[in-house]
Amino acid sequence: TLPAYGMYVRHAKGITLENVTFDLESQDLRPALVCDDVEDLELANFRAVGDPQVELLRLADTRHAFIHGCRPLKEIGLFAGVEGVSSRDILLAANDLRRAAQSHALSDGADEKAVIFDPWSGEKMEIKTKILMRSISYVRNMLKIAPKLIRIK
């Protein structure tokens, strides 16, 4: 049995999932998406049905992830479970987590600095320049704003 009901990604680099939706016909106590040893993950506008007993996303030893515009389709307990000492630079940005009781949880040695929040979440944020520039580039491309119109002070 695979560890995810929707998609399981392992030992991969440069994965982008955009506008993906997972639904269930019956209850499943597995996450919708599991990433294990993944580097440079972008998850945009991801929607899925989850279960209050299990995380919607499981990120194990995942590095340089940009997760934005995502939301659970039903009430869930945990949006993202982050595990493993190698997990780092996971940016959660502009996700609709109103149906999630908790945004994320750390386990199996994951450092508290592994997850970075965007300014709209109201959470404390530690930004590394590379992640910030990716976020600005994404917003600029989505809104079709010329690079010279965005200033960082």
Coordinates of N, CA and C in Angstrom, one line a residue, residues 44-142:
A44 N 1.1 24.5 -6.2 CA 0.3 25.7 -6.4 C -1.2 25.3 -6.6
N45 N -2.0 26.0 -5.9 CA -3.5 25.8 -6.0 C -3.9 24.3 -5.9
F46 N -3.3 23.7 -4.9 CA -3.6 22.2 -4.6 C -4.8 22.2 -3.7
R47 N -5.7 21.3 -4.1 CA -6.9 21.1 -3.2 C -7.2 19.6 -3.0
A48 N -7.5 19.3 -1.8 CA -7.8 17.9 -1.6 C -8.7 17.7 -0.4
V49 N -9.3 16.5 -0.4 CA -10.1 16.1 0.8 C -9.2 15.4 1.7
G50 N -9.3 15.7 3.0 CA -8.5 15.0 4.0 C -9.4 14.4 5.1
D51 N -8.7 13.9 6.1 CA -9.4 13.4 7.3 C -8.9 14.1 8.5
P52 N -9.7 14.4 9.5 CA -9.2 15.1 10.7 C -8.1 14.3 11.5
Q53 N -8.0 13.0 11.2 CA -7.0 12.2 11.9 C -5.6 12.2 11.3
V54 N -5.5 12.7 10.1 CA -4.2 12.6 9.4 C -3.9 13.9 8.7
E55 N -2.6 14.2 8.5 CA -2.2 15.4 7.8 C -2.6 15.3 6.3
L56 N -2.9 16.5 5.7 CA -3.3 16.5 4.3 C -2.0 16.3 3.4
L57 N -0.9 16.9 3.9 CA 0.4 16.8 3.2 C 1.4 16.3 4.2
R58 N 2.2 15.3 3.7 CA 3.4 14.9 4.6 C 4.6 15.2 3.8
L59 N 5.5 16.0 4.4 CA 6.8 16.4 3.8 C 7.9 15.8 4.6
A60 N 8.5 14.7 4.2 CA 9.6 14.1 4.9 C 10.9 14.4 4.2
D61 N 11.9 14.9 4.9 CA 13.2 15.3 4.3 C 13.0 16.1 3.0
T62 N 12.1 17.0 3.0 CA 11.8 17.9 1.9 C 12.5 19.2 2.0
R63 N 13.2 19.7 0.9 CA 13.9 20.9 0.9 C 13.5 21.8 -0.2
H64 N 13.5 23.1 0.2 CA 13.2 24.2 -0.8 C 11.8 24.0 -1.5
A65 N 10.8 24.0 -0.6 CA 9.4 23.8 -1.1 C 8.7 25.2 -1.0
F66 N 7.9 25.4 -2.0 CA 7.1 26.6 -2.1 C 5.6 26.2 -2.3
I67 N 4.8 26.3 -1.2 CA 3.5 25.8 -1.2 C 2.5 27.0 -1.0
H68 N 1.8 27.3 -2.1 CA 1.0 28.5 -2.1 C -0.4 28.3 -2.7
G69 N -1.4 29.0 -2.3 CA -2.7 29.0 -2.9 C -3.4 27.7 -2.7
C70 N -3.0 26.9 -1.7 CA -3.6 25.6 -1.5 C -4.7 25.6 -0.4
R71 N -5.6 24.6 -0.4 CA -6.6 24.5 0.6 C -7.2 23.2 0.7
P72 N -7.6 22.8 2.0 CA -8.4 21.5 2.1 C -9.8 21.8 1.7
L73 N -10.4 20.7 1.1 CA -11.8 20.8 0.7 C -12.8 20.6 1.8
K74 N -12.4 19.9 2.9 CA -13.2 19.7 4.0 C -12.4 19.9 5.3
E75 N -13.1 19.9 6.4 CA -12.4 20.1 7.7 C -11.3 19.0 7.9
I76 N -10.1 19.5 8.3 CA -9.0 18.6 8.6 C -8.4 19.0 9.9
G77 N -7.6 18.1 10.5 CA -6.8 18.5 11.7 C -5.5 19.2 11.4
L78 N -4.7 18.7 10.4 CA -3.4 19.2 10.2 C -3.2 19.4 8.7
F79 N -2.7 20.5 8.3 CA -2.5 20.8 6.8 C -1.2 20.1 6.4
A80 N -0.1 20.3 7.1 CA 1.2 19.8 6.6 C 2.0 19.2 7.8
G81 N 2.4 18.0 7.7 CA 3.3 17.3 8.6 C 4.7 17.4 8.0
V82 N 5.6 18.0 8.8 CA 7.0 18.1 8.3 C 7.8 17.2 9.2
E83 N 8.6 16.3 8.6 CA 9.4 15.4 9.4 C 10.8 15.2 8.8
G84 N 11.7 14.9 9.6 CA 13.1 14.6 9.2 C 14.0 15.7 9.4
V85 N 15.3 15.4 9.7 CA 16.3 16.4 10.0 C 16.7 17.2 8.7
S86 N 16.5 16.6 7.6 CA 16.9 17.3 6.3 C 15.8 18.3 5.8
S87 N 14.6 18.3 6.4 CA 13.6 19.2 6.0 C 14.0 20.6 6.3
R88 N 13.9 21.5 5.2 CA 14.2 22.9 5.4 C 13.7 23.8 4.3
D89 N 13.6 25.1 4.5 CA 13.2 26.0 3.5 C 11.9 25.7 2.9
I90 N 10.9 25.4 3.7 CA 9.5 25.1 3.3 C 8.7 26.4 3.5
L91 N 8.3 27.0 2.4 CA 7.6 28.3 2.5 C 6.1 28.0 2.3
L92 N 5.3 28.3 3.3 CA 3.8 28.2 3.2 C 3.3 29.7 2.9
A93 N 2.7 29.9 1.8 CA 2.3 31.3 1.4 C 0.9 31.3 0.9
A94 N 0.1 32.2 1.4 CA -1.2 32.5 0.9 C -2.1 31.3 0.7
N95 N -2.0 30.3 1.7 CA -2.9 29.1 1.7 C -4.1 29.4 2.5
D96 N -5.3 28.9 2.0 CA -6.5 29.1 2.8 C -6.6 27.9 3.8
L97 N -6.3 28.2 5.0 CA -6.3 27.1 6.0 C -7.4 27.2 7.0
R98 N -8.5 27.9 6.6 CA -9.6 28.1 7.5 C -10.3 26.7 7.9
R99 N -10.1 25.7 7.1 CA -10.7 24.4 7.4 C -9.7 23.5 8.1
A100 N -8.5 24.0 8.4 CA -7.5 23.2 9.0 C -7.4 23.7 10.5
A101 N -7.4 22.7 11.4 CA -7.2 23.1 12.8 C -5.8 23.6 13.1
Q102 N -4.8 23.1 12.4 CA -3.4 23.4 12.6 C -2.7 23.5 11.2
S103 N -1.8 24.5 11.1 CA -1.1 24.7 9.8 C -0.1 23.6 9.6
H104 N 0.7 23.3 10.6 CA 1.8 22.3 10.4 C 2.2 21.8 11.7
A105 N 2.9 20.7 11.7 CA 3.5 20.0 12.9 C 4.8 19.4 12.5
L106 N 5.8 19.5 13.4 CA 7.1 19.0 13.1 C 7.3 17.7 13.9
S107 N 8.0 16.7 13.3 CA 8.3 15.5 13.9 C 9.6 14.9 13.4
D108 N 10.1 13.8 14.0 CA 11.3 13.0 13.6 C 12.5 13.9 13.3
G109 N 12.7 14.9 14.2 CA 13.9 15.7 14.1 C 13.8 16.9 13.2
A110 N 12.7 17.2 12.7 CA 12.5 18.4 11.9 C 12.7 19.7 12.7
D111 N 13.5 20.6 12.3 CA 13.9 21.8 13.0 C 12.7 22.8 12.9
E112 N 12.5 23.6 14.0 CA 11.4 24.6 14.0 C 11.6 25.6 12.9
K113 N 12.8 25.8 12.4 CA 13.0 26.8 11.4 C 12.8 26.2 10.0
A114 N 12.4 25.0 9.9 CA 12.2 24.3 8.6 C 11.1 24.9 7.8
V115 N 10.1 25.5 8.5 CA 8.9 26.0 7.9 C 8.9 27.5 8.0
I116 N 8.7 28.2 6.9 CA 8.7 29.7 6.8 C 7.3 30.1 6.4
F117 N 6.8 31.1 7.1 CA 5.4 31.6 6.8 C 5.4 32.9 6.0
D118 N 4.4 33.1 5.3 CA 4.3 34.4 4.5 C 3.7 35.4 5.4
P119 N 3.8 36.7 5.0 CA 3.3 37.8 5.9 C 1.8 37.8 6.2
W120 N 1.0 37.2 5.3 CA -0.4 37.2 5.4 C -0.9 36.2 6.5
S121 N 0.0 35.3 6.9 CA -0.5 34.2 7.9 C -0.5 34.8 9.3
G122 N 0.2 35.9 9.6 CA 0.2 36.4 10.9 C 1.2 35.7 11.8
E123 N 2.0 34.7 11.2 CA 3.0 34.0 12.0 C 4.3 34.7 11.9
K124 N 5.2 34.4 12.8 CA 6.5 34.9 12.8 C 7.2 34.3 11.6
M125 N 8.1 35.1 11.0 CA 8.7 34.7 9.7 C 10.2 34.9 9.7
E126 N 10.9 33.9 9.2 CA 12.3 34.0 8.9 C 12.5 33.8 7.4
I127 N 13.0 34.8 6.7 CA 13.1 34.7 5.3 C 14.5 34.6 4.8
K128 N 14.8 33.7 3.9 CA 16.1 33.6 3.3 C 15.9 34.3 1.9
T129 N 16.9 35.0 1.4 CA 16.8 35.8 0.2 C 16.3 35.0 -1.0
K130 N 16.8 33.8 -1.2 CA 16.4 33.0 -2.3 C 14.9 32.7 -2.3
I131 N 14.4 32.3 -1.2 CA 12.9 32.0 -1.0 C 12.1 33.3 -1.3
L132 N 12.6 34.4 -0.7 CA 11.9 35.7 -0.9 C 11.8 36.1 -2.3
M133 N 12.9 35.9 -3.0 CA 13.0 36.3 -4.4 C 12.1 35.4 -5.3
R134 N 12.0 34.1 -4.9 CA 11.0 33.2 -5.6 C 9.6 33.7 -5.4
S135 N 9.3 34.1 -4.2 CA 7.9 34.5 -3.9 C 7.6 35.8 -4.7
I136 N 8.5 36.7 -4.7 CA 8.3 38.0 -5.4 C 8.2 37.7 -6.9
S137 N 9.0 36.9 -7.5 CA 9.0 36.5 -8.9 C 7.6 35.9 -9.2
Y138 N 7.1 35.0 -8.4 CA 5.8 34.3 -8.6 C 4.7 35.4 -8.6
V139 N 4.7 36.3 -7.6 CA 3.6 37.3 -7.6 C 3.7 38.2 -8.8
R140 N 4.9 38.6 -9.1 CA 5.2 39.5 -10.3 C 4.6 38.8 -11.6
N141 N 4.9 37.5 -11.8 CA 4.5 36.8 -13.0 C 3.0 36.7 -13.0
M142 N 2.4 36.4 -11.8 CA 0.9 36.2 -11.7 C 0.2 37.5 -12.0

